[in-house]
Amino acid sequence: MVSLVPFPTATNISTEGLQYPLIKEDLSFGERIGTRNKATNNEIKITFESGELFIFINH
């Protein structure tokens, strides 16, 4: 389980190796966050352009 929580915002987020990938998406706390996604690989990749992003991994 992987959750992405912006604090307060993060822009142009892209992910690889998740069940629900993000492709150049913006997240904003209280409006849109990326919780409860699932890893489909042993390795995942998360990139973003600016802002702060908390990444929670539960395994």
Short mmCIF file of N, CA and C in Angstrom, two decimals:
data_model
loop_
_atom_site.label_atom_id
_atom_site.label_comp_id
_atom_site.label_asym_id
_atom_site.label_seq_id
_atom_site.Cartn_x
_atom_site.Cartn_y
_atom_site.Cartn_z
N MET A 1 0.84 -1.17 0.00
CA MET A 1 0.00 0.00 0.00
C MET A 1 0.89 1.24 0.00
N VAL A 2 0.61 2.16 -0.88
CA VAL A 2 1.39 3.40 -1.02
C VAL A 2 0.42 4.58 -1.04
N SER A 3 0.70 5.58 -0.21
CA SER A 3 -0.11 6.79 -0.18
C SER A 3 0.78 8.00 -0.41
N LEU A 4 0.30 8.92 -1.24
CA LEU A 4 1.01 10.17 -1.52
C LEU A 4 0.16 11.31 -0.97
N VAL A 5 0.72 12.05 -0.04
CA VAL A 5 -0.03 13.14 0.59
C VAL A 5 0.76 14.44 0.41
N PRO A 6 0.21 15.39 -0.35
CA PRO A 6 0.89 16.66 -0.55
C PRO A 6 0.79 17.53 0.69
N PHE A 7 1.82 18.38 0.90
CA PHE A 7 1.79 19.26 2.08
C PHE A 7 2.36 20.62 1.74
N PRO A 8 1.62 21.62 1.34
CA PRO A 8 0.20 21.51 1.05
C PRO A 8 -0.10 21.12 -0.40
N THR A 9 0.88 21.31 -1.31
CA THR A 9 0.67 20.94 -2.71
C THR A 9 1.94 20.30 -3.28
N ALA A 10 1.77 19.54 -4.33
CA ALA A 10 2.87 18.99 -5.12
C ALA A 10 2.41 18.96 -6.57
N THR A 11 3.31 19.33 -7.48
CA THR A 11 2.91 19.47 -8.88
C THR A 11 3.68 18.52 -9.80
N ASN A 12 3.02 18.21 -10.91
CA ASN A 12 3.58 17.35 -11.96
C ASN A 12 4.11 16.03 -11.42
N ILE A 13 3.28 15.34 -10.67
CA ILE A 13 3.66 14.05 -10.09
C ILE A 13 3.45 12.95 -11.12
N SER A 14 4.47 12.12 -11.27
CA SER A 14 4.37 10.94 -12.13
C SER A 14 4.84 9.73 -11.33
N THR A 15 4.17 8.61 -11.53
CA THR A 15 4.55 7.38 -10.82
C THR A 15 4.66 6.22 -11.80
N GLU A 16 5.47 5.26 -11.43
CA GLU A 16 5.59 4.00 -12.17
C GLU A 16 5.55 2.87 -11.16
N GLY A 17 4.93 1.76 -11.52
CA GLY A 17 4.89 0.60 -10.65
C GLY A 17 3.74 0.61 -9.66
N LEU A 18 2.75 1.49 -9.88
CA LEU A 18 1.56 1.52 -9.02
C LEU A 18 0.33 1.11 -9.81
N GLN A 19 -0.65 0.55 -9.14
CA GLN A 19 -1.87 0.11 -9.79
C GLN A 19 -2.60 1.28 -10.46
N TYR A 20 -2.60 2.43 -9.81
CA TYR A 20 -3.24 3.62 -10.36
C TYR A 20 -2.16 4.68 -10.57
N PRO A 21 -1.51 4.68 -11.74
CA PRO A 21 -0.40 5.59 -11.98
C PRO A 21 -0.86 7.04 -12.10
N LEU A 22 0.03 7.94 -11.75
CA LEU A 22 -0.19 9.37 -11.97
C LEU A 22 0.74 9.79 -13.10
N ILE A 23 0.23 10.62 -14.00
CA ILE A 23 1.03 11.12 -15.11
C ILE A 23 0.89 12.63 -15.13
N LYS A 24 1.92 13.31 -14.61
CA LYS A 24 1.96 14.78 -14.55
C LYS A 24 0.72 15.35 -13.87
N GLU A 25 0.36 14.78 -12.72
CA GLU A 25 -0.82 15.21 -11.96
C GLU A 25 -0.40 16.14 -10.82
N ASP A 26 -1.30 17.04 -10.45
CA ASP A 26 -1.10 17.90 -9.29
C ASP A 26 -1.97 17.39 -8.14
N LEU A 27 -1.41 17.41 -6.93
CA LEU A 27 -2.17 17.03 -5.74
C LEU A 27 -2.16 18.20 -4.77
N SER A 28 -3.28 18.37 -4.06
CA SER A 28 -3.40 19.46 -3.10
C SER A 28 -4.13 18.95 -1.87
N PHE A 29 -3.53 19.14 -0.69
CA PHE A 29 -4.11 18.66 0.56
C PHE A 29 -5.50 19.24 0.77
N GLY A 30 -6.45 18.39 1.12
CA GLY A 30 -7.83 18.82 1.34
C GLY A 30 -8.68 18.81 0.08
N GLU A 31 -8.03 18.69 -1.09
CA GLU A 31 -8.77 18.64 -2.35
C GLU A 31 -8.56 17.31 -3.07
N ARG A 32 -7.29 17.00 -3.31
CA ARG A 32 -6.97 15.75 -4.01
C ARG A 32 -5.67 15.20 -3.47
N ILE A 33 -5.73 14.00 -2.93
CA ILE A 33 -4.54 13.32 -2.45
C ILE A 33 -4.53 11.91 -3.04
N GLY A 34 -3.40 11.24 -2.98
CA GLY A 34 -3.28 9.91 -3.59
C GLY A 34 -3.11 8.84 -2.54
N THR A 35 -4.19 8.44 -1.91
CA THR A 35 -4.08 7.45 -0.84
C THR A 35 -4.50 6.06 -1.30
N ARG A 36 -3.95 5.07 -0.62
CA ARG A 36 -4.33 3.67 -0.77
C ARG A 36 -4.11 3.10 -2.18
N ASN A 37 -3.01 3.48 -2.79
CA ASN A 37 -2.62 2.90 -4.07
C ASN A 37 -1.84 1.61 -3.76
N LYS A 38 -1.70 0.76 -4.75
CA LYS A 38 -1.00 -0.51 -4.54
C LYS A 38 0.18 -0.64 -5.48
N ALA A 39 1.30 -1.09 -4.95
CA ALA A 39 2.47 -1.35 -5.77
C ALA A 39 2.24 -2.61 -6.60
N THR A 40 2.60 -2.55 -7.87
CA THR A 40 2.48 -3.72 -8.74
C THR A 40 3.84 -4.36 -8.99
N ASN A 41 4.90 -3.70 -8.54
CA ASN A 41 6.27 -4.19 -8.67
C ASN A 41 6.97 -4.06 -7.33
N ASN A 42 8.12 -4.70 -7.19
CA ASN A 42 8.93 -4.53 -5.99
C ASN A 42 9.55 -3.15 -5.91
N GLU A 43 9.74 -2.52 -7.07
CA GLU A 43 10.28 -1.16 -7.12
C GLU A 43 9.25 -0.24 -7.73
N ILE A 44 9.13 0.96 -7.15
CA ILE A 44 8.26 1.98 -7.71
C ILE A 44 9.09 3.24 -7.94
N LYS A 45 8.61 4.10 -8.82
CA LYS A 45 9.28 5.36 -9.10
C LYS A 45 8.27 6.48 -8.94
N ILE A 46 8.66 7.51 -8.19
CA ILE A 46 7.80 8.67 -7.96
C ILE A 46 8.64 9.92 -8.23
N THR A 47 8.19 10.75 -9.16
CA THR A 47 8.86 12.01 -9.43
C THR A 47 7.83 13.14 -9.34
N PHE A 48 8.32 14.33 -8.95
CA PHE A 48 7.46 15.50 -8.98
C PHE A 48 8.31 16.74 -9.15
N GLU A 49 7.69 17.79 -9.66
CA GLU A 49 8.42 18.99 -10.03
C GLU A 49 8.64 19.93 -8.86
N SER A 50 7.60 20.20 -8.08
CA SER A 50 7.75 21.15 -6.98
C SER A 50 6.76 20.85 -5.87
N GLY A 51 7.01 21.43 -4.70
CA GLY A 51 6.14 21.25 -3.55
C GLY A 51 6.71 20.23 -2.58
N GLU A 52 5.89 19.86 -1.63
CA GLU A 52 6.26 18.88 -0.61
C GLU A 52 5.33 17.68 -0.73
N LEU A 53 5.87 16.48 -0.59
CA LEU A 53 5.07 15.27 -0.76
C LEU A 53 5.49 14.24 0.28
N PHE A 54 4.56 13.88 1.15
CA PHE A 54 4.78 12.79 2.10
C PHE A 54 4.46 11.49 1.40
N ILE A 55 5.33 10.49 1.54
CA ILE A 55 5.11 9.19 0.93
C ILE A 55 5.05 8.16 2.05
N PHE A 56 3.91 7.50 2.17
CA PHE A 56 3.70 6.48 3.19
C PHE A 56 3.67 5.12 2.51
N ILE A 57 4.47 4.19 3.00
CA ILE A 57 4.52 2.83 2.46
C ILE A 57 4.20 1.86 3.59
N ASN A 58 3.18 1.07 3.39
CA ASN A 58 2.78 0.06 4.36
C ASN A 58 2.98 -1.31 3.73
N HIS A 59 3.87 -2.10 4.32
CA HIS A 59 4.11 -3.45 3.75
C HIS A 59 4.15 -4.47 4.84
#
